[in-house]
Short mmCIF file of C-alpha atoms in Angstrom, two decimals:
data_model
loop_
_atom_site.label_atom_id
_atom_site.label_comp_id
_atom_site.label_asym_id
_atom_site.label_seq_id
_atom_site.Cartn_x
_atom_site.Cartn_y
_atom_site.Cartn_z
CA MET A 1 14.88 -41.75 2.32
CA ARG A 2 11.89 -39.56 3.02
CA GLN A 3 14.03 -36.43 2.87
CA LEU A 4 15.54 -37.60 -0.42
CA ARG A 5 12.08 -38.11 -1.94
CA SER A 6 10.98 -34.70 -0.67
CA TRP A 7 14.06 -33.07 -2.18
CA ALA A 8 13.55 -34.88 -5.49
CA ALA A 9 9.92 -33.73 -5.65
CA SER A 10 11.01 -30.17 -4.83
CA ALA A 11 13.65 -30.30 -7.55
CA CYS A 12 11.20 -31.58 -10.17
CA THR A 13 8.61 -28.95 -9.23
CA GLY A 14 11.23 -26.23 -9.20
CA PHE A 15 12.55 -27.29 -12.62
CA VAL A 16 9.07 -27.04 -14.15
CA ARG A 17 8.48 -23.66 -12.54
CA ALA A 18 11.87 -22.35 -13.65
CA CYS A 19 11.06 -23.38 -17.22
CA ALA A 20 7.72 -21.53 -16.97
CA VAL A 21 9.43 -18.37 -15.69
CA LEU A 22 12.04 -18.62 -18.45
CA VAL A 23 9.44 -19.04 -21.20
CA VAL A 24 7.34 -16.10 -19.98
CA SER A 25 10.43 -13.91 -19.62
CA LEU A 26 11.62 -14.66 -23.15
CA LEU A 27 8.35 -14.09 -25.01
CA VAL A 28 9.17 -10.48 -25.87
CA PRO A 29 12.90 -11.12 -26.57
CA ALA A 30 11.77 -13.91 -28.90
CA VAL A 31 9.85 -11.31 -30.91
CA TRP A 32 12.97 -9.14 -31.01
CA ALA A 33 15.08 -12.08 -32.18
CA GLY A 34 12.52 -12.90 -34.87
CA ALA A 35 12.58 -9.32 -36.10
CA VAL A 36 16.39 -9.35 -36.31
CA ALA A 37 16.35 -12.67 -38.16
CA LEU A 38 13.77 -11.30 -40.58
CA GLY A 39 15.93 -8.22 -41.28
CA ILE A 40 19.02 -10.37 -41.88
CA ARG A 41 17.11 -12.69 -44.17
CA TRP A 42 15.81 -9.87 -46.34
CA GLY A 43 19.21 -8.29 -46.59
CA ALA A 44 20.46 -4.74 -46.26
CA GLY A 45 19.52 -3.83 -49.83
CA ASN A 46 15.82 -4.49 -49.28
CA PRO A 47 13.93 -1.30 -48.29
CA TRP A 48 11.76 -3.43 -45.96
CA SER A 49 14.80 -4.91 -44.21
CA TRP A 50 14.55 -2.35 -41.39
CA THR A 51 10.95 -1.06 -41.61
CA ALA A 52 9.16 -4.38 -41.09
CA PRO A 53 11.42 -5.52 -38.20
CA CYS A 54 10.92 -2.19 -36.43
CA VAL A 55 7.16 -2.49 -36.82
CA LEU A 56 7.31 -6.08 -35.57
CA VAL A 57 9.41 -5.11 -32.54
CA CYS A 58 7.18 -2.17 -31.56
CA GLY A 59 3.87 -3.90 -32.23
CA GLY A 60 4.90 -7.19 -30.64
CA THR A 61 6.28 -5.51 -27.54
CA LEU A 62 3.15 -3.42 -27.04
CA ALA A 63 0.87 -6.40 -27.65
CA LEU A 64 2.74 -8.79 -25.34
CA SER A 65 3.77 -6.48 -22.50
CA ARG A 66 0.50 -6.59 -20.59
CA PRO A 67 -0.16 -10.35 -21.08
CA VAL A 68 3.41 -11.14 -19.96
CA CYS A 69 2.98 -9.06 -16.80
CA ARG A 70 -0.36 -10.69 -16.09
CA MET A 71 1.19 -14.15 -16.46
CA PHE A 72 3.98 -13.18 -14.08
CA ARG A 73 1.49 -11.96 -11.48
CA HIS A 74 -0.57 -15.12 -11.89
CA LEU A 75 2.46 -17.41 -11.45
CA VAL A 76 3.70 -15.52 -8.39
CA ALA A 77 0.24 -15.49 -6.78
CA ARG A 78 -0.27 -19.20 -7.48
CA TRP A 79 3.14 -20.34 -6.25
CA THR A 80 3.80 -17.99 -3.35
CA ALA A 81 0.36 -16.52 -2.48
CA THR A 82 1.88 -13.06 -2.96
CA VAL A 83 -0.66 -10.90 -4.76
CA VAL A 84 0.85 -8.08 -6.80
CA PRO A 85 -1.94 -5.58 -7.61
CA ALA A 86 -2.09 -4.71 -11.29
CA GLY A 87 -2.88 -1.04 -10.79
CA TYR A 88 -4.40 -0.58 -14.24
CA ARG A 89 -6.80 2.28 -14.77
CA GLN A 90 -10.39 1.09 -14.98
CA ALA A 91 -12.76 2.27 -17.68
CA GLY A 92 -15.68 4.38 -16.53
CA PRO A 93 -19.26 3.98 -17.71
CA VAL A 94 -20.24 4.93 -21.24
CA THR A 95 -23.42 7.04 -21.14
CA ARG A 96 -25.85 7.93 -23.88
CA MET A 97 -26.72 11.61 -23.80
CA SER A 98 -30.03 13.24 -24.72
CA THR A 99 -28.51 14.30 -28.05
CA GLY A 100 -28.03 10.65 -29.03
CA TYR A 101 -24.23 10.77 -28.75
CA TRP A 102 -22.27 8.55 -26.37
CA TRP A 103 -19.99 10.08 -23.72
CA ASN A 104 -17.03 7.93 -22.63
CA GLY A 105 -15.29 10.33 -20.24
CA PHE A 106 -13.05 11.80 -22.96
CA GLY A 107 -15.33 12.78 -25.82
CA TYR A 108 -18.57 12.12 -27.69
CA GLU A 109 -19.04 9.33 -30.25
CA ARG A 110 -21.93 8.37 -32.48
CA THR A 111 -22.19 4.74 -31.32
CA SER A 112 -21.47 2.91 -28.09
CA ARG A 113 -18.94 0.70 -29.90
CA ASP A 114 -16.94 3.71 -31.07
CA ALA A 115 -17.14 5.23 -27.60
CA LEU A 116 -15.87 2.04 -25.94
CA LEU A 117 -13.06 1.61 -28.47
CA ASP A 118 -11.94 5.22 -28.11
CA GLN A 119 -12.08 4.96 -24.33
CA LYS A 120 -10.06 1.73 -24.33
CA TRP A 121 -7.19 3.15 -26.35
CA ARG A 122 -7.14 6.50 -24.57
CA ILE A 123 -6.90 4.77 -21.19
CA ARG A 124 -4.28 2.35 -22.52
CA TRP A 125 -2.00 5.12 -23.85
CA SER A 126 -2.40 7.44 -20.86
CA ASP A 127 -2.08 4.73 -18.18
CA PRO A 128 1.32 4.88 -16.39
CA ALA A 129 1.02 1.12 -15.92
CA THR A 130 1.65 0.69 -19.65
CA ARG A 131 5.12 2.22 -19.30
CA ARG A 132 5.71 0.10 -16.20
CA ASP A 133 4.84 -3.07 -18.15
CA LEU A 134 7.17 -2.09 -21.01
CA ARG A 135 9.98 -1.54 -18.53
CA PHE A 136 9.33 -4.91 -16.93
CA THR A 137 9.48 -6.78 -20.25
CA ALA A 138 12.97 -5.33 -20.76
CA ILE A 139 14.13 -6.12 -17.20
CA ALA A 140 12.64 -9.59 -16.70
CA PRO A 141 14.90 -11.50 -19.17
CA PHE A 142 18.04 -10.25 -17.43
CA THR A 143 16.81 -10.84 -13.86
CA ALA A 144 14.22 -13.55 -13.30
CA GLY A 145 14.79 -15.04 -16.75
CA ALA A 146 18.56 -15.29 -16.33
CA VAL A 147 18.33 -17.03 -12.95
CA ALA A 148 15.49 -19.32 -14.08
CA ALA A 149 17.62 -20.38 -17.09
CA LEU A 150 20.20 -22.13 -14.85
CA PRO A 151 18.34 -25.48 -14.37
CA PRO A 152 17.35 -25.87 -18.07
CA ALA A 153 20.85 -24.83 -19.16
CA GLY A 154 22.39 -27.33 -16.75
CA VAL A 155 20.18 -30.14 -18.05
CA ALA A 156 21.04 -29.22 -21.64
CA ALA A 157 24.77 -29.23 -20.83
CA ALA A 158 24.42 -32.59 -19.08
CA VAL A 159 22.61 -34.17 -22.03
CA LEU A 160 25.14 -32.88 -24.57
CA GLY A 161 28.25 -33.57 -22.46
CA LEU A 162 27.44 -36.98 -21.04
CA GLY A 163 26.51 -38.23 -24.50
CA ARG A 164 30.08 -37.75 -25.76
CA MET A 165 33.24 -39.73 -25.06
CA GLU A 166 35.72 -36.89 -24.53
CA PRO A 167 36.74 -36.38 -20.88
CA ALA A 168 36.31 -32.59 -21.14
CA ALA A 169 32.79 -32.97 -22.52
CA ARG A 170 31.91 -35.45 -19.79
CA ALA A 171 33.25 -33.07 -17.15
CA ILE A 172 31.09 -30.30 -18.56
CA GLY A 173 28.11 -32.67 -18.52
CA VAL A 174 28.69 -33.60 -14.88
CA LEU A 175 29.09 -29.93 -13.95
CA GLY A 176 25.88 -29.04 -15.80
CA LEU A 177 23.98 -31.82 -14.03
CA ALA A 178 25.28 -30.62 -10.67
CA VAL A 179 24.22 -27.04 -11.45
CA ALA A 180 20.76 -28.21 -12.54
CA LEU A 181 20.23 -30.33 -9.43
CA ALA A 182 21.50 -27.61 -7.09
CA THR A 183 19.51 -24.73 -8.56
CA ALA A 184 16.27 -26.46 -9.58
CA PRO A 185 14.45 -26.06 -6.21
CA TYR A 186 15.35 -22.36 -5.92
CA ALA A 187 15.85 -20.76 -9.35
CA TRP A 188 12.16 -19.98 -9.88
CA ARG A 189 11.88 -18.11 -6.56
CA CYS A 190 13.53 -15.01 -7.99
CA ALA A 191 10.27 -14.33 -9.85
CA GLU A 192 8.59 -13.12 -6.63
CA PRO A 193 11.01 -10.31 -5.64
CA VAL A 194 11.35 -9.18 -9.26
CA ALA A 195 7.57 -9.02 -9.69
CA VAL A 196 7.07 -7.23 -6.36
CA ARG A 197 9.82 -4.73 -7.13
CA PHE A 198 8.98 -3.88 -10.73
CA LEU A 199 5.30 -4.76 -11.21
CA ARG A 200 3.60 -3.18 -8.22
CA ALA A 201 2.05 0.23 -8.65
CA SER A 202 4.18 3.17 -7.60
CA PRO A 203 2.89 5.44 -4.80
CA ALA A 204 1.93 8.08 -7.38
CA MET A 205 0.04 5.48 -9.45
CA ALA A 206 -1.69 4.07 -6.38
CA LEU A 207 -2.70 7.57 -5.28
CA ALA A 208 -4.03 8.43 -8.75
CA GLN A 209 -5.95 5.17 -8.88
CA ARG A 210 -7.42 5.82 -5.45
CA VAL A 211 -8.50 9.31 -6.52
CA ASP A 212 -10.17 7.83 -9.61
CA GLU A 213 -11.94 5.24 -7.46
CA LEU A 214 -13.19 7.87 -5.02
CA THR A 215 -14.37 10.07 -7.90
CA ALA A 216 -16.28 7.17 -9.42
CA GLN A 217 -17.72 6.21 -6.04
CA ARG A 218 -18.88 9.77 -5.44
CA ALA A 219 -20.57 9.83 -8.84
CA ASP A 220 -22.21 6.45 -8.18
CA THR A 221 -23.39 7.60 -4.78
CA THR A 222 -24.89 10.77 -6.27
CA VAL A 223 -26.68 8.77 -8.98
CA ALA A 224 -27.94 6.22 -6.45
CA GLN A 225 -29.24 8.93 -4.13
CA ALA A 226 -31.04 10.66 -7.00
CA ALA A 227 -32.60 7.36 -8.07
CA GLU A 228 -33.68 6.60 -4.51
CA ILE A 229 -35.26 10.04 -4.15
CA ARG A 230 -37.15 9.54 -7.41
CA ARG A 231 -38.36 6.13 -6.22
CA ILE A 232 -39.59 7.57 -2.92
CA GLU A 233 -41.35 10.42 -4.71
CA ARG A 234 -42.98 7.98 -7.14
CA ASP A 235 -44.14 5.65 -4.35
CA LEU A 236 -45.55 8.56 -2.37
CA HIS A 237 -47.28 10.08 -5.40
CA ASP A 238 -48.81 6.83 -6.66
CA GLY A 239 -49.63 5.34 -3.27
CA ALA A 240 -50.04 7.19 0.00
CA GLN A 241 -50.47 10.65 -1.52
CA ALA A 242 -53.31 9.53 -3.81
CA ARG A 243 -55.02 7.73 -0.95
CA LEU A 244 -54.70 10.74 1.35
CA VAL A 245 -56.19 12.99 -1.32
CA GLY A 246 -59.10 10.55 -1.66
CA LEU A 247 -59.40 10.46 2.11
CA GLY A 248 -59.71 14.25 2.24
CA LEU A 249 -62.43 14.24 -0.43
CA SER A 250 -64.34 11.50 1.39
CA LEU A 251 -64.22 13.45 4.66
CA ALA A 252 -65.36 16.63 2.92
CA THR A 253 -68.28 14.80 1.31
CA ALA A 254 -69.21 13.11 4.59
CA GLU A 255 -69.24 16.49 6.31
CA LYS A 256 -71.74 17.79 3.77
CA LEU A 257 -73.93 14.69 3.99
CA MET A 258 -73.94 14.54 7.78
CA GLU A 259 -77.16 16.60 8.03
CA THR A 260 -79.06 15.27 4.98
CA ASP A 261 -77.89 11.62 4.61
CA PRO A 262 -76.30 10.27 7.80
CA ASP A 263 -76.15 6.67 6.49
CA ARG A 264 -74.20 7.73 3.40
CA ALA A 265 -71.93 9.88 5.57
CA ARG A 266 -71.20 6.95 7.89
CA ALA A 267 -70.37 4.77 4.90
CA LEU A 268 -67.93 7.39 3.63
CA LEU A 269 -66.35 7.63 7.06
CA ARG A 270 -65.85 3.83 7.12
CA GLU A 271 -64.20 4.02 3.69
CA ALA A 272 -62.03 6.88 4.90
CA ARG A 273 -60.94 4.87 7.93
CA ALA A 274 -60.04 1.90 5.71
CA GLY A 275 -58.16 4.25 3.37
CA ALA A 276 -56.26 5.74 6.31
CA ALA A 277 -55.24 2.28 7.49
CA THR A 278 -54.08 1.36 3.99
CA SER A 279 -52.13 4.61 3.68
CA LEU A 280 -50.47 3.95 7.04
CA THR A 281 -49.48 0.45 5.89
CA GLU A 282 -48.01 1.81 2.65
CA LEU A 283 -46.07 4.46 4.54
CA ARG A 284 -44.68 1.83 6.89
CA GLU A 285 -43.62 -0.32 3.93
CA LEU A 286 -42.00 2.71 2.32
CA VAL A 287 -40.10 3.53 5.50
CA SER A 288 -39.09 -0.13 5.80
CA GLY A 289 -37.71 -0.02 2.25
CA ILE A 290 -35.64 3.04 3.12
CA SER A 291 -34.42 1.83 6.51
CA PRO A 292 -36.16 -1.09 8.30
CA PRO A 293 -37.06 -0.17 11.89
CA VAL A 294 -35.71 -3.49 13.18
CA LEU A 295 -32.35 -2.64 11.60
CA ASN A 296 -32.21 0.69 13.42
CA GLU A 297 -33.46 -0.67 16.72
CA ARG A 298 -31.87 -4.11 16.99
CA GLY A 299 -29.05 -4.22 14.46
CA LEU A 300 -28.03 -6.20 11.41
CA LEU A 301 -28.45 -9.73 12.72
CA ALA A 302 -31.99 -9.22 13.94
CA ALA A 303 -32.94 -7.54 10.65
CA VAL A 304 -31.43 -10.41 8.62
CA ARG A 305 -33.28 -13.00 10.70
CA ALA A 306 -36.55 -11.07 10.28
CA PHE A 307 -35.95 -10.90 6.53
CA ALA A 308 -35.21 -14.64 6.45
CA LEU A 309 -38.54 -15.40 8.15
CA ASP A 310 -40.43 -13.40 5.53
CA SER A 311 -38.53 -14.91 2.59
CA PRO A 312 -40.21 -17.61 0.47
CA LEU A 313 -36.96 -19.60 0.62
CA ASP A 314 -35.84 -21.88 3.42
CA VAL A 315 -33.14 -19.54 4.74
CA ALA A 316 -30.66 -20.54 7.43
CA VAL A 317 -28.85 -17.72 9.23
CA GLU A 318 -25.56 -18.32 11.05
CA ALA A 319 -24.03 -15.35 12.83
CA GLU A 320 -22.11 -14.30 15.87
CA LEU A 321 -24.05 -12.73 18.71
CA ARG A 322 -23.55 -9.18 19.95
CA LEU A 323 -22.37 -7.92 16.60
CA ARG A 324 -23.15 -4.24 16.04
CA LEU A 325 -21.66 -2.12 13.27
CA ASP A 326 -21.88 1.47 12.15
CA PRO A 327 -25.37 2.20 10.74
CA PRO A 328 -24.24 2.93 7.14
CA ILE A 329 -22.35 -0.38 6.96
CA GLU A 330 -25.25 -2.31 8.47
CA SER A 331 -27.63 -0.76 5.95
CA ALA A 332 -25.36 -1.60 2.98
CA LEU A 333 -24.91 -5.20 4.11
CA TYR A 334 -28.60 -5.67 4.89
CA PHE A 335 -29.77 -4.50 1.49
CA GLY A 336 -26.96 -6.49 -0.14
CA ILE A 337 -28.18 -9.67 1.56
CA ALA A 338 -31.76 -8.82 0.60
CA GLU A 339 -30.76 -8.34 -3.04
CA LEU A 340 -28.82 -11.60 -3.18
CA VAL A 341 -31.66 -13.61 -1.67
CA THR A 342 -34.20 -11.89 -3.92
CA ASN A 343 -32.07 -12.78 -6.96
CA ALA A 344 -32.01 -16.39 -5.79
CA VAL A 345 -35.81 -16.39 -5.73
CA LYS A 346 -36.41 -14.51 -9.00
CA HIS A 347 -33.61 -15.75 -11.25
CA ALA A 348 -31.97 -18.84 -9.79
CA ARG A 349 -35.18 -20.71 -8.82
CA ALA A 350 -33.58 -21.70 -5.54
CA THR A 351 -35.34 -23.52 -2.73
CA ARG A 352 -32.80 -23.02 0.07
CA ALA A 353 -30.31 -20.37 1.05
CA ARG A 354 -27.68 -20.01 3.73
CA ILE A 355 -26.40 -16.75 5.21
CA VAL A 356 -23.23 -16.70 7.30
CA VAL A 357 -22.11 -13.51 9.04
CA ALA A 358 -18.68 -13.72 10.68
CA ARG A 359 -15.67 -11.66 11.66
CA ASP A 360 -12.24 -11.95 10.12
CA GLY A 361 -8.98 -10.22 10.95
CA THR A 362 -9.93 -6.78 9.65
CA GLY A 363 -13.67 -6.61 9.21
CA LEU A 364 -16.87 -8.46 8.47
CA VAL A 365 -17.49 -11.26 5.98
CA VAL A 366 -21.00 -12.17 4.79
CA ASP A 367 -21.47 -15.35 2.73
CA VAL A 368 -24.77 -15.97 0.93
CA GLU A 369 -25.19 -19.34 -0.75
CA ASP A 370 -28.21 -20.79 -2.57
CA ASP A 371 -28.97 -24.07 -4.35
CA GLY A 372 -30.24 -22.43 -7.53
CA ARG A 373 -29.28 -23.06 -11.13
CA GLY A 374 -26.26 -20.70 -11.08
CA GLY A 375 -25.02 -18.56 -13.94
CA ALA A 376 -24.99 -15.30 -11.96
CA ALA A 377 -22.44 -12.73 -13.12
CA VAL A 378 -21.61 -9.10 -12.48
CA ARG A 379 -22.78 -7.25 -15.60
CA PRO A 380 -22.45 -3.53 -16.28
CA GLY A 381 -25.59 -1.75 -15.16
CA GLY A 382 -26.91 -4.82 -13.34
CA GLY A 383 -27.96 -5.22 -9.74
CA LEU A 384 -24.77 -7.02 -8.70
CA ALA A 385 -22.67 -4.25 -10.25
CA GLY A 386 -24.65 -1.71 -8.24
CA LEU A 387 -24.16 -3.76 -5.08
CA ARG A 388 -20.40 -3.88 -5.73
CA ARG A 389 -20.34 -0.09 -6.12
CA ARG A 390 -22.27 0.41 -2.88
CA LEU A 391 -19.81 -1.78 -1.00
CA ALA A 392 -16.85 -0.02 -2.62
CA VAL A 393 -17.89 3.17 -0.82
CA PHE A 394 -16.75 1.43 2.39
CA ASP A 395 -13.72 -0.21 0.70
CA GLY A 396 -15.74 -3.40 0.62
CA THR A 397 -15.69 -6.12 -2.05
CA LEU A 398 -18.13 -8.55 -3.63
CA GLU A 399 -17.03 -11.92 -5.01
CA ILE A 400 -19.42 -14.13 -6.98
CA THR A 401 -18.89 -17.83 -7.73
CA SER A 402 -21.79 -19.17 -9.77
CA PRO A 403 -21.08 -22.03 -12.20
CA GLU A 404 -23.83 -23.24 -14.50
CA GLY A 405 -26.02 -25.62 -12.55
CA GLY A 406 -25.19 -23.97 -9.24
CA PRO A 407 -24.66 -23.44 -6.45
CA THR A 408 -24.18 -19.69 -6.26
CA ARG A 409 -21.86 -18.32 -3.57
CA ALA A 410 -21.56 -14.60 -2.93
CA ARG A 411 -19.10 -13.14 -0.44
CA MET A 412 -19.29 -9.56 0.80
CA MET A 413 -16.27 -8.29 2.74
CA VAL A 414 -16.23 -4.92 4.49
CA PRO A 415 -13.34 -3.65 6.61
CA CYS A 416 -14.62 -2.28 9.88
CA ALA A 417 -12.55 -0.88 12.75
CA SER A 418 -15.47 -1.04 15.18
CA LEU A 419 -15.33 -4.84 15.43
#
């Protein structure tokens, strides 16, 4: 009895999934059928009898091809946990030049809206994934759609045949019911191999996408390095350099006053000593902002724990002992954790945070969770977008889950062979 109930549940679930696969597969053919019906209705003598249907077929196919492929990927990932990467080309940043025009990677436009629109359509037309999606919309109805149609077709035959009195009709109804019951648990499963075979990026597309990613990462790294150099120069010029200049003037004045006004000279020397101590503190803070000494000497975990002690939040750190990574990866993760906790203090109004550093099968996973008000999102040009770009240099990822009202969960994952 238990096996019968399990099989019945599997058949019901499979029937629903087969219907979903069939509907998604037939969205584009439905547009084609509508265009043909429209042409027949208008008649051969109407000059629009072929123009409008052709426009409807072309426009509908182009408009639905990408959504249909996305729905197929979503269904396959949800039902089978098989993730089929989309492989679409990603739009680069749109930058305003000193002339006032906007550069989108292809040309200059007067406004950011025009630049984004031009970039969108240029990428869409030149992306090989567009041709792959068009091919899939033509293949899917005759592969996954045809197999997924067996359970609904069997049910339809059973309803029509068993409702009639003729023996032949009843036989057809019984046969249709048998086909529906036999194929319902399995008919939807053809969606996975079809999606994997025809929707995944080709090796040439994957290579081109990887080259684009590396080019963008190199540009981001160059921009980040230039910004960091400017920050260091500004901090040195406004802080330690100004104090050291003042220190030199004080010492020169004290040297002149040593013979005529020893008390004033001693006072200047005390001020110079205080200025030297302040300059040393600022230089240490600057060096700590570039690369904390505890991170270099004792590793990521010790640096995170030291940062947690200095944080205004109640921060709990959970990590495995004896974990040591390559210095560039440790630095990226440390400053990523620091930025996430700082955001929790400044924007989320959190009171507690939790940091978990653990290994997985291929690398390191860092989870940062706070009890703030939520609403965090990765926005172009924002700090989280910059953190995602810094992690991408190491093939790392950043995932943010932050509903309104909280809590906010951020997960950084970095593959690392040294673990």
